[in-house]
XYZ file of C-alpha atoms in Angstrom:
737
model
C -3.040 -37.822 -20.329
C -7.217 -36.700 -18.901
C -8.816 -33.752 -21.209
C -8.767 -31.749 -18.209
C -5.396 -31.963 -18.187
C -4.572 -31.829 -21.157
C -6.217 -28.490 -21.463
C -5.231 -26.581 -19.068
C -1.174 -27.875 -20.773
C -2.176 -26.153 -23.608
C -3.492 -22.922 -21.877
C -0.647 -22.629 -19.770
C 1.506 -22.970 -23.802
C 0.012 -20.573 -25.497
C 0.060 -17.929 -22.546
C 4.213 -18.479 -22.432
C 3.923 -17.430 -26.491
C 1.906 -14.834 -25.867
C 4.100 -13.280 -22.638
C 7.357 -14.117 -24.580
C 6.380 -12.828 -28.157
C 5.167 -8.678 -26.193
C 8.711 -8.894 -24.614
C 10.802 -9.973 -27.480
C 9.111 -6.454 -29.013
C 9.183 -3.710 -25.913
C 13.092 -5.090 -24.919
C 15.203 -3.377 -28.100
C 13.160 -0.092 -26.775
C 14.124 -0.286 -23.545
C 18.131 0.175 -25.632
C 16.751 3.107 -26.981
C 15.630 4.839 -23.197
C 18.731 4.009 -21.873
C 20.586 6.356 -24.860
C 18.210 8.515 -24.161
C 19.486 8.931 -20.448
C 23.282 9.327 -21.322
C 22.578 11.711 -24.166
C 20.954 13.619 -21.972
C 23.817 12.761 -18.976
C 20.167 11.423 -17.140
C 23.011 8.589 -15.521
C 22.039 8.966 -12.155
C 17.996 8.444 -13.248
C 19.043 5.479 -15.011
C 18.670 2.366 -13.133
C 14.985 3.898 -12.163
C 14.060 4.780 -15.553
C 14.803 1.490 -16.167
C 13.531 -0.032 -13.578
C 9.685 1.038 -14.374
C 10.102 0.528 -18.026
C 11.215 -3.414 -17.227
C 7.537 -3.757 -15.256
C 5.439 -1.906 -17.351
C 6.426 -4.362 -20.240
C 6.122 -6.897 -17.456
C 2.474 -5.428 -16.690
C 2.042 -5.627 -20.413
C 3.175 -9.202 -20.939
C 0.648 -10.291 -18.387
C -2.537 -7.902 -19.839
C -2.056 -10.089 -22.388
C -1.411 -13.953 -20.712
C -4.433 -13.213 -18.955
C -6.748 -12.885 -22.544
C -5.936 -16.830 -22.727
C -9.369 -18.042 -20.412
C -11.798 -20.903 -21.270
C -13.408 -19.122 -24.757
C -10.434 -18.407 -26.392
C -8.585 -21.414 -26.104
C -12.434 -23.308 -27.216
C -12.095 -20.741 -30.291
C -8.789 -22.155 -30.816
C -9.591 -25.651 -31.321
C -12.420 -24.961 -32.990
C -10.315 -23.183 -36.198
C -7.660 -26.071 -36.185
C -9.733 -29.227 -35.083
C -12.399 -29.773 -37.804
C -13.079 -33.331 -34.714
C -14.358 -30.282 -32.570
C -17.760 -29.703 -35.414
C -17.477 -25.762 -33.638
C -18.645 -27.458 -30.236
C -15.677 -26.818 -28.104
C -17.830 -25.018 -25.894
C -18.704 -27.452 -24.932
C -15.412 -28.850 -23.286
C -15.774 -25.984 -20.556
C -18.691 -25.996 -19.745
C -20.005 -28.877 -17.610
C -16.943 -28.893 -15.421
C -19.032 -28.642 -11.766
C -21.965 -29.997 -9.782
C -24.281 -27.283 -11.206
C -24.070 -28.507 -14.767
C -27.349 -28.070 -16.314
C -26.796 -28.916 -19.783
C -28.905 -30.831 -20.796
C -28.759 -35.105 -22.329
C -27.471 -33.910 -25.755
C -24.807 -31.500 -24.822
C -23.239 -33.521 -21.472
C -23.033 -36.949 -24.862
C -21.752 -34.384 -27.170
C -18.956 -34.185 -24.467
C -17.953 -37.205 -24.191
C -17.246 -37.629 -27.324
C -15.465 -34.721 -28.167
C -13.399 -35.292 -24.624
C -12.724 -39.299 -26.511
C -11.431 -37.269 -29.508
C -9.524 -35.055 -27.662
C -7.425 -37.966 -26.026
C -6.974 -39.988 -28.351
C -5.413 -37.991 -31.611
C -2.172 -36.656 -31.122
C -1.748 -33.140 -28.795
C -2.639 -30.120 -30.929
C -0.768 -26.919 -30.442
C -2.676 -24.260 -29.534
C 0.662 -21.380 -29.331
C -0.141 -18.148 -31.503
C 3.804 -18.686 -34.441
C 6.697 -16.119 -34.093
C 6.102 -13.373 -35.389
C 9.305 -13.064 -37.536
C 8.005 -9.445 -39.348
C 6.990 -7.777 -36.676
C 9.492 -7.733 -34.045
C 12.120 -7.428 -36.714
C 10.793 -4.813 -37.336
C 11.311 -3.764 -33.868
C 14.031 -4.187 -33.205
C 14.788 -1.832 -37.188
C 12.707 1.189 -35.370
C 14.520 1.034 -32.134
C 17.727 1.294 -34.374
C 16.892 3.783 -35.372
C 15.601 6.080 -32.868
C 19.242 4.895 -31.351
C 20.814 5.955 -33.812
C 18.866 9.296 -33.570
C 18.799 10.296 -29.893
C 23.081 9.510 -29.427
C 23.834 11.549 -32.664
C 21.470 14.844 -31.970
C 22.891 17.409 -31.724
C 23.126 18.733 -27.640
C 21.302 21.493 -26.330
C 23.041 24.331 -26.725
C 21.181 25.916 -22.845
C 23.270 24.238 -19.899
C 27.135 24.403 -20.278
C 29.651 20.314 -20.638
C 30.301 21.550 -16.741
C 26.548 20.925 -15.892
C 25.839 24.758 -14.907
C 22.924 26.608 -15.776
C 23.523 29.084 -18.712
C 23.458 32.454 -17.283
C 20.838 35.034 -18.677
C 20.567 36.351 -21.595
C 20.771 40.105 -21.317
C 19.161 42.298 -23.990
C 21.778 44.552 -26.092
C 24.704 42.223 -24.715
C 25.504 38.990 -25.805
C 26.341 36.080 -23.801
C 29.818 34.411 -22.691
C 31.251 31.487 -25.183
C 31.002 28.557 -23.069
C 31.745 24.639 -23.888
C 29.516 22.549 -24.586
C 30.701 19.755 -26.876
C 34.858 18.314 -26.508
C 35.920 15.338 -28.463
C 39.505 14.290 -27.892
C 41.278 12.199 -30.980
C 44.613 10.140 -30.118
C 46.410 8.704 -32.648
C 49.372 6.753 -31.216
C 52.967 6.390 -33.292
C 52.525 3.538 -35.640
C 55.953 0.868 -33.725
C 53.066 0.780 -30.534
C 50.219 -1.134 -32.884
C 47.479 0.757 -30.585
C 44.411 2.047 -31.959
C 43.187 5.319 -32.779
C 40.829 6.596 -30.020
C 38.097 9.019 -29.462
C 37.445 10.788 -25.634
C 35.628 12.952 -24.527
C 38.048 14.091 -21.766
C 40.150 16.612 -22.074
C 43.572 14.457 -20.198
C 44.938 11.543 -21.195
C 47.410 9.330 -20.915
C 48.987 8.700 -24.262
C 53.252 7.245 -25.438
C 55.709 9.679 -26.088
C 54.770 10.811 -29.973
C 51.424 10.356 -30.245
C 49.214 13.486 -32.476
C 46.179 14.465 -29.789
C 44.027 16.540 -32.471
C 41.374 18.134 -30.217
C 37.407 19.342 -31.749
C 35.456 21.897 -29.482
C 32.511 23.569 -30.136
C 31.542 27.121 -28.031
C 28.124 28.649 -27.997
C 28.148 31.149 -28.554
C 31.708 30.633 -30.906
C 33.486 33.020 -29.830
C 36.326 35.337 -32.388
C 38.706 33.602 -31.703
C 39.925 30.662 -29.614
C 43.485 28.958 -28.496
C 45.096 26.545 -26.274
C 48.010 27.995 -23.338
C 50.595 25.002 -22.067
C 52.926 25.454 -19.188
C 55.791 26.155 -20.432
C 54.192 29.575 -22.431
C 53.850 28.130 -25.423
C 50.129 28.222 -27.709
C 48.439 26.256 -29.881
C 45.504 28.059 -32.108
C 42.905 26.193 -32.610
C 41.101 27.027 -36.523
C 37.510 27.572 -37.587
C 35.319 24.771 -39.202
C 32.324 24.645 -39.581
C 30.767 24.040 -35.817
C 34.183 23.090 -34.520
C 37.451 23.984 -33.485
C 40.113 21.470 -34.153
C 43.755 21.450 -33.114
C 47.168 19.105 -34.165
C 49.513 18.119 -31.539
C 52.216 15.710 -30.912
C 52.969 15.276 -28.164
C 56.290 13.553 -26.751
C 56.650 15.490 -23.143
C 53.825 15.226 -20.455
C 52.610 18.744 -20.052
C 49.899 20.651 -18.532
C 46.699 22.980 -20.598
C 43.647 25.326 -21.035
C 40.977 26.347 -22.995
C 41.467 30.663 -23.461
C 39.533 32.953 -24.891
C 38.625 36.068 -25.068
C 35.790 36.243 -23.334
C 37.362 33.905 -20.005
C 35.396 30.071 -19.340
C 34.137 29.577 -16.628
C 36.274 27.885 -13.900
C 35.235 25.039 -13.986
C 35.887 24.957 -17.312
C 39.563 27.042 -17.693
C 40.803 24.832 -15.140
C 44.301 22.953 -15.714
C 43.980 19.957 -18.708
C 47.046 17.241 -17.670
C 48.365 14.936 -20.838
C 50.883 12.130 -19.483
C 53.327 10.921 -21.923
C 54.514 7.852 -21.451
C 58.321 7.234 -22.673
C 59.332 3.726 -24.639
C 61.142 1.168 -22.356
C 63.842 -0.030 -23.662
C 63.965 -4.652 -24.215
C 64.496 -6.441 -21.173
C 67.182 -8.795 -21.997
C 67.379 -12.206 -19.687
C 69.845 -15.152 -19.937
C 68.385 -18.372 -19.715
C 71.645 -20.269 -20.543
C 74.840 -20.272 -19.846
C 73.968 -19.915 -15.776
C 76.765 -17.494 -15.179
C 79.708 -15.357 -16.525
C 82.575 -17.467 -16.846
C 82.537 -21.466 -17.951
C 84.867 -23.536 -18.378
C 85.435 -25.285 -21.514
C 84.427 -29.937 -20.582
C 85.922 -32.780 -21.303
C 85.077 -33.688 -25.316
C 83.046 -29.879 -25.621
C 82.752 -29.786 -28.675
C 79.649 -27.381 -28.531
C 78.054 -24.370 -26.442
C 73.679 -23.573 -26.535
C 73.424 -19.769 -25.410
C 69.990 -18.914 -24.707
C 67.844 -15.342 -23.716
C 64.619 -14.115 -23.634
C 63.206 -10.284 -24.595
C 60.883 -8.380 -23.932
C 59.285 -4.832 -24.580
C 56.236 -2.983 -24.075
C 55.283 -2.007 -27.994
C 57.819 -5.349 -29.901
C 60.817 -6.844 -30.412
C 62.501 -6.178 -33.382
C 62.374 -9.156 -35.508
C 66.716 -10.095 -35.260
C 69.580 -9.937 -32.919
C 72.847 -9.745 -33.022
C 75.152 -12.234 -31.267
C 79.089 -10.730 -31.149
C 81.500 -13.656 -31.052
C 85.074 -12.004 -29.731
C 87.470 -14.814 -29.984
C 90.597 -14.316 -27.784
C 93.928 -16.552 -28.474
C 97.905 -16.689 -27.065
C 99.063 -15.172 -23.940
C 101.069 -12.572 -22.243
C 101.781 -9.127 -24.522
C 100.948 -11.901 -27.569
C 97.049 -11.414 -27.063
C 94.977 -11.435 -30.585
C 91.403 -11.170 -30.805
C 89.368 -11.802 -33.782
C 85.431 -9.951 -33.150
C 82.365 -11.213 -35.714
C 78.892 -10.760 -35.403
C 76.439 -12.944 -35.986
C 71.921 -12.328 -36.919
C 69.836 -14.812 -35.285
C 66.145 -14.075 -35.395
C 64.172 -14.779 -32.392
C 60.618 -16.936 -31.594
C 57.713 -16.481 -30.311
C 54.936 -13.190 -29.703
C 56.099 -8.985 -30.596
C 56.322 -8.039 -27.209
C 58.119 -11.586 -26.107
C 60.343 -13.528 -28.461
C 63.702 -16.439 -26.739
C 66.605 -16.111 -29.207
C 68.695 -19.685 -29.062
C 71.973 -20.187 -31.060
C 74.478 -23.125 -30.265
C 78.508 -22.105 -31.332
C 80.278 -24.904 -32.707
C 83.899 -25.338 -31.630
C 85.861 -26.685 -34.151
C 84.462 -24.027 -36.440
C 85.384 -21.906 -34.584
C 88.638 -22.455 -34.175
C 88.425 -22.341 -30.717
C 91.499 -24.663 -29.793
C 93.639 -24.970 -25.648
C 94.478 -21.178 -24.138
C 91.868 -19.328 -26.164
C 88.115 -17.230 -24.974
C 85.941 -16.766 -26.266
C 83.942 -13.748 -25.640
C 79.641 -13.828 -26.303
C 76.853 -11.130 -25.925
C 73.443 -10.975 -27.600
C 71.798 -6.657 -28.575
C 68.431 -6.900 -29.453
C 66.732 -3.499 -30.423
C 63.288 -2.653 -30.611
C 60.583 -1.518 -32.676
C 61.140 2.043 -32.014
C 60.826 4.400 -34.580
C 62.478 6.392 -35.958
C 65.087 5.845 -33.596
C 64.816 1.589 -32.113
C 66.266 1.634 -28.838
C 68.962 -1.039 -27.777
C 69.622 -3.531 -25.206
C 73.009 -5.485 -24.884
C 73.732 -7.990 -22.707
C 77.170 -8.733 -20.476
C 79.421 -10.555 -21.419
C 79.673 -15.128 -21.026
C 83.144 -16.268 -21.354
C 84.192 -19.957 -22.668
C 87.366 -20.447 -21.605
C 89.811 -23.470 -22.747
C 92.593 -23.561 -20.126
C 96.100 -24.104 -21.442
C 97.652 -27.405 -21.266
C 99.902 -28.738 -18.323
C 103.185 -26.967 -18.482
C 105.282 -30.361 -17.487
C 108.279 -29.154 -15.633
C 111.984 -31.127 -15.883
C 113.555 -29.135 -13.087
C 111.781 -31.813 -10.358
C 109.422 -28.974 -8.751
C 106.196 -29.905 -9.697
C 104.706 -29.974 -6.750
C 106.008 -26.490 -6.332
C 103.562 -24.635 -9.187
C 99.896 -24.029 -8.441
C 97.984 -23.189 -11.355
C 95.575 -21.233 -10.311
C 92.788 -19.274 -12.665
C 91.986 -15.611 -12.331
C 88.945 -14.451 -10.133
C 86.538 -12.874 -12.758
C 85.192 -9.541 -9.760
C 82.594 -7.068 -9.677
C 84.716 -3.930 -9.812
C 83.842 -0.762 -7.808
C 82.259 0.992 -10.065
C 80.721 -1.789 -12.113
C 78.286 -2.261 -8.263
C 77.864 1.348 -8.242
C 76.609 1.557 -11.270
C 75.080 -1.674 -11.320
C 72.844 -0.863 -7.798
C 71.785 2.472 -9.923
C 70.765 0.915 -12.280
C 68.681 -1.799 -10.048
C 67.282 1.499 -8.710
C 66.227 2.810 -11.975
C 64.376 -0.722 -12.379
C 62.526 -0.448 -9.295
C 59.564 0.196 -10.080
C 59.229 -2.606 -12.774
C 60.250 -5.492 -11.085
C 58.705 -7.113 -8.031
C 60.265 -6.890 -3.948
C 61.871 -10.799 -3.851
C 63.100 -9.982 -7.207
C 64.827 -6.564 -6.140
C 65.654 -8.653 -2.937
C 67.117 -11.111 -4.720
C 69.189 -8.930 -7.469
C 70.275 -6.160 -4.514
C 71.350 -9.807 -2.847
C 73.531 -10.443 -5.540
C 75.739 -7.255 -5.555
C 76.326 -7.364 -1.902
C 77.670 -11.226 -2.613
C 79.855 -8.897 -5.468
C 80.705 -6.523 -2.896
C 81.520 -8.899 0.301
C 84.009 -10.742 -2.338
C 85.988 -7.293 -3.408
C 86.485 -7.490 -0.043
C 87.388 -10.216 0.340
C 89.995 -9.240 -2.135
C 91.780 -6.200 -1.173
C 91.912 -7.033 2.875
C 94.310 -9.612 1.405
C 96.580 -6.368 0.876
C 95.913 -5.854 5.146
C 96.702 -9.485 6.012
C 92.570 -10.227 6.922
C 91.721 -13.791 6.304
C 90.035 -14.478 3.443
C 86.759 -16.676 5.231
C 86.971 -20.021 4.118
C 88.185 -18.955 0.053
C 90.611 -19.729 -1.678
C 94.152 -17.780 -1.816
C 93.842 -15.298 -5.101
C 96.731 -14.763 -7.111
C 97.947 -11.388 -7.799
C 95.788 -11.152 -11.088
C 92.926 -11.532 -9.852
C 92.163 -8.145 -9.210
C 89.313 -6.928 -11.684
C 91.161 -5.996 -15.097
C 89.883 -4.235 -18.122
C 88.912 -7.852 -20.252
C 85.677 -7.676 -18.184
C 82.913 -7.643 -20.014
C 80.983 -3.893 -20.741
C 77.526 -3.189 -19.338
C 74.074 -2.436 -20.719
C 75.731 0.763 -20.987
C 77.703 0.599 -23.343
C 81.031 1.539 -20.522
C 84.154 -1.220 -19.877
C 83.907 -1.506 -16.045
C 87.030 -0.533 -13.958
C 90.067 -1.339 -13.380
C 89.653 0.288 -9.937
C 92.988 -2.436 -8.148
C 95.766 -1.827 -6.065
C 98.202 -4.042 -8.062
C 99.808 -1.589 -9.062
C 99.963 -0.479 -5.219
C 101.250 -3.668 -4.696
C 103.817 -4.351 -7.282
C 105.882 -0.999 -5.207
C 106.115 -3.602 -2.496
C 106.597 -7.149 -4.518
C 104.141 -9.240 -5.581
C 104.237 -11.789 -3.526
C 99.997 -11.063 -2.149
C 98.566 -13.324 -3.907
C 99.920 -16.745 -1.672
C 98.113 -17.095 1.247
C 101.978 -18.399 3.837
C 100.389 -18.398 7.486
C 103.423 -18.394 9.872
C 103.614 -22.317 11.418
C 101.403 -23.271 14.838
C 103.932 -23.204 17.529
C 104.999 -26.913 18.882
C 104.333 -27.460 14.782
C 106.997 -30.710 13.426
C 110.319 -28.958 11.506
C 109.464 -28.902 7.722
C 111.709 -31.486 5.537
C 113.028 -30.763 2.899
C 111.663 -30.159 -0.361
C 107.645 -29.189 0.598
C 105.883 -26.859 -0.859
C 105.494 -25.400 2.448
C 108.720 -24.840 4.268
C 109.820 -23.293 0.718
C 106.906 -20.635 1.801
C 107.993 -20.665 5.951
C 111.539 -19.988 4.482
C 111.818 -17.552 2.478
C 108.439 -15.522 2.073
C 106.637 -13.271 5.100
C 103.705 -13.617 6.348
C 101.003 -11.339 5.885
C 97.821 -13.336 7.490
C 98.370 -10.626 10.659
C 97.577 -6.270 10.057
C 100.678 -5.756 11.647
C 102.556 -8.194 9.975
C 101.651 -7.557 6.447
C 105.036 -5.311 5.057
C 102.755 -5.467 1.382
C 101.349 -1.832 1.754
C 103.084 1.291 2.817
C 101.484 2.969 6.295
C 99.466 5.354 4.219
C 98.042 2.990 1.526
C 97.454 0.525 4.724
C 95.285 3.205 5.738
C 93.600 4.204 2.812
C 92.408 0.710 1.812
C 91.183 -0.055 5.600
C 88.477 3.471 5.005
C 88.034 1.722 2.138
C 87.571 -1.791 3.413
C 84.639 0.838 5.934
C 82.934 1.867 3.455
C 82.680 -1.541 0.929
C 82.004 -3.297 4.505
C 78.817 -0.910 5.187
C 77.890 -1.150 1.160
C 77.373 -5.088 1.669
C 74.927 -4.731 4.655
C 73.149 -2.722 2.924
C 73.276 -4.249 -0.132
C 72.555 -7.712 1.349
C 68.976 -5.749 3.508
C 67.354 -4.748 0.430
C 69.188 -0.917 0.178
C 71.181 -0.451 -2.956
C 70.118 3.503 -2.118
C 71.754 3.872 1.185
C 74.496 1.071 -0.498
C 75.690 4.352 -3.087
C 77.434 6.638 -0.270
C 79.209 4.197 1.066
C 80.214 1.795 -2.665
C 80.941 6.047 -3.479
C 83.665 6.593 -0.650
C 85.464 3.630 -1.322
C 85.913 4.149 -4.574
C 87.012 7.492 -4.393
C 89.775 5.077 -1.357
C 90.453 3.858 -4.200
C 91.587 5.764 -6.389
C 93.576 7.465 -4.858
C 95.846 4.208 -3.428
C 96.054 3.492 -7.393
C 97.634 6.991 -7.512
C 99.010 6.947 -4.521
C 102.885 6.111 -6.813
C 102.454 9.131 -8.396
C 102.735 11.633 -5.838
C 106.777 12.702 -5.688
C 107.987 13.973 -3.021
C 111.701 15.207 -2.312
C 114.084 13.607 -1.226
C 115.567 16.076 1.685
C 112.636 17.637 4.285
C 111.383 20.567 4.249
C 113.406 23.745 5.492
C 111.418 25.828 7.680
C 113.345 28.916 9.139
C 114.966 29.001 12.478
C 112.354 30.249 16.152
C 113.416 33.760 17.124
C 112.649 32.421 20.637
C 114.043 36.291 21.781
C 110.452 36.915 20.658
C 108.135 34.327 23.319
C 106.288 35.908 25.861
C 107.126 39.178 24.577
C 104.409 40.538 23.251
C 106.142 42.146 19.547
C 103.104 41.607 16.986
C 104.852 43.300 14.812
C 105.519 41.690 11.516
C 102.536 39.195 11.980
C 99.458 39.009 9.995
C 95.203 39.406 11.159
C 94.501 35.725 13.002
C 91.218 36.154 13.186
C 89.365 34.105 11.509
C 87.334 35.579 8.068
C 83.988 34.758 7.552
C 83.097 34.439 3.637
C 79.791 35.131 1.979
C 77.832 31.602 1.943
C 75.495 31.768 -1.405
C 72.757 33.332 -0.923
C 68.974 30.489 -0.925
C 66.118 31.797 -3.570
C 64.506 33.159 -0.447
C 60.906 32.683 -3.136
C 59.868 29.547 -2.094
C 60.611 29.921 2.111
C 58.303 32.952 1.742
C 55.633 31.875 -0.275
C 55.947 28.425 2.166
C 54.670 31.010 4.762
C 51.931 32.747 2.695
C 50.549 29.890 2.279
C 50.118 28.962 5.885
C 46.851 31.865 6.458
C 44.332 32.022 4.154
C 44.831 36.327 2.250
C 43.313 39.632 4.087
C 43.655 43.239 5.034
C 46.970 42.088 6.784
C 49.123 39.048 4.814
C 49.435 38.829 1.179
C 49.171 36.759 -1.716
C 53.008 34.913 -2.422
C 53.947 35.809 -6.035
C 53.012 33.185 -8.028
C 54.670 34.537 -10.761
C 58.052 34.153 -8.739
C 57.346 30.729 -8.078
C 56.320 29.313 -11.210
C 59.704 30.741 -12.985
C 61.588 28.956 -9.241
C 59.486 25.868 -9.700
C 61.003 25.271 -13.762
C 64.398 25.890 -12.367
C 64.277 23.323 -10.317
C 62.154 21.027 -12.637
C 64.502 18.458 -11.947
C 64.444 17.615 -8.566
C 60.471 17.709 -7.625
C 59.358 14.267 -7.618
C 55.892 15.792 -10.312
C 56.446 19.382 -11.578
C 53.545 19.256 -13.464
C 51.702 18.498 -10.371
C 53.561 21.322 -9.026
C 52.708 23.704 -11.370
C 48.662 22.451 -11.031
C 48.762 23.462 -7.483
C 50.052 26.403 -7.867
C 47.464 26.957 -10.439
C 44.648 26.076 -7.728
C 45.104 28.136 -5.260
C 46.286 31.330 -7.419
C 42.707 30.653 -9.507
C 40.663 30.377 -5.521
C 42.474 32.592 -3.201
C 39.704 31.337 -0.439
C 40.714 27.576 -1.347
C 41.712 26.521 2.312
C 42.224 22.722 0.567
C 44.682 24.465 -2.890
C 46.671 26.492 -0.267
C 47.566 23.004 1.829
C 48.210 20.962 -1.058
C 50.210 23.220 -2.320
C 51.947 24.264 0.921
C 52.870 20.142 0.907
C 54.487 20.230 -2.590
C 56.251 23.322 -1.698
C 58.308 21.734 1.699
C 60.181 18.426 0.093
C 61.638 21.179 -1.913
C 62.672 24.137 -0.456
C 66.578 23.879 0.127
C 68.599 23.968 3.570
C 69.589 28.152 5.480
C 72.468 28.931 5.207
C 73.557 28.466 9.050
C 74.934 31.569 11.356
C 78.190 30.856 12.409
C 78.121 31.413 16.046
C 80.229 33.741 18.287
C 83.206 32.944 20.127
C 83.131 33.153 24.038
C 84.172 36.413 25.114
C 87.328 35.694 27.437
C 86.538 36.209 31.559
C 88.489 38.225 33.423
C 91.998 36.549 33.265
C 92.212 36.109 29.973
C 90.529 40.045 29.253
C 94.140 41.151 31.718
C 96.116 39.362 29.486
C 94.189 40.687 26.771
C 94.416 43.856 28.107
C 98.602 43.360 28.902
C 99.151 42.252 25.582
C 97.998 45.216 23.928
C 99.325 47.772 26.283
C 103.091 46.007 25.800
C 102.174 46.474 21.932
C 101.666 49.836 21.895
C 104.714 51.020 23.980
């Protein structure tokens, strides 16, 4: 490398080192400037201030780098290289064509260049300055801490408005100048405590809030007024006013002082309390409610998954119910097994394998299992139970000795959801709609639609309907109480028509179709020939003799409602299917109670008709046949009057709504409002600022869904024509005689 190139690279390296030192010393003070801007609420100018400070720092770094020139480089070479013989300046004086140095100087310059090229490259950069850099960082930290902890100025208010002018002889109105809200969630949530500078928050239910407020000047007293009328006094500790409260449900509140606060500081603040959700339990294995024991099966594997928003308990309980026997001699044994889950606190997986031999399961027994998990909510944890899963060991096939083995058909009862269980599951699905995505919600709704279809087909067999390709079911295949209980612990309903069917004979389970025309004659001993000969067909509604006409009519109405419910469930609309499902349940209950209606053995004897009084006009002994209108339930006029009064701004000809009466009405309708707190806030905003058109319109929109329907007025009958009036006059004249 030539001497000129080496000198140029040494100068550039020295400049970069000096510029880096300057920027590193200036960087901590940029943080101090940012802290000052945040403390003084200069958020809008923060980027501009940082840009100006950065440009200034870069300018100083550039100036310091420009100071490293040939003279500085010569001094550094003389100081670091003794072989330069204090003549390093000659390296920079002989450049160019106008070299006026003498022969001796040129000889010395050549010797120095040879020495530079022959020896290793010298390091002329300034050393790093860690001590001064550390001192700069510490000083900047101290300055930033002082700025952050310096008390806020008492002049401007918390809402940014200018302080009111102090009138001599009159104290200034207090204003809120500092606010802090401490949030301490319940211990079971595992959430850390935190502090925030806003008075609104969304916290878990059971959180303890601590308000720390500061006013200037200090008021005589202060309190928090909640929308339901509760008051929480603030206690004074020096310049701060503090209060603590446990929040179990969502609420609205405002600050109340003896002297009213400014409008922006006296507005309502909202605290949303989020209730702890119960655990969500899913069964991975088995994948069906009823399982049949396979040949040689000795164990039964169970796998479940559970999730919770804050955390699950350490263990879960597996309930086992084993049934033995048949008919009326059924015995039950129940036990509980504690199993541990694996996974994180919010997601656990439970796996357990049951040894069928150790449980004593034999042919003809049923094993019913159900898992129950709990979360870690204190003091009362929430429990969730899974549906029941059944492992059935079918009994051994009986051996007939009468030669009728071919006529005996072994059939297992079908486990169907009852109509009431379909309603319960649809309501539970609607409650979980917000936590499910669209695909999962549609899938579960479609599964309920399939259950509704199976139940409709089962009841339809009693009216002679075809089963759409499904195999015929026995009469004991209707939903019974041996089905699993739901998540809420309620047993599934027994809304079936089996009892009504037993009034006409137990023959609803077979699928006896009449032989087709032209079919060959049945042979002796065939099962179909026996059914055709001694059974009766009910494939057609007209030929079904299982039920009486009145019961068939009720059951037909129930099937129509089931069809509508199935259609809405398959389309993913459980809310639209619930009215049809409830009507179907009502009709089924009427079918169940049909055998409890006792009728007289003889017909009712009506009094004989007196033919002599016909068309005679004699109305003696007759009551008033005019319709008597009953008074309808009065409709509260408060919401409708407020809704009409909010249409236009209040003036001389229009009065403001009665907001107190409206608040009382909203409290009475609290359960019907989707967001009662938003409605209370809208009422408060409209009352505090009557001239705010946006506030009135917001309140009108919130009231519209809650307005009660007006009572329909009765319509008057049409007046009689000339012929009718003549007939009535003749009757009156005849009655007067």
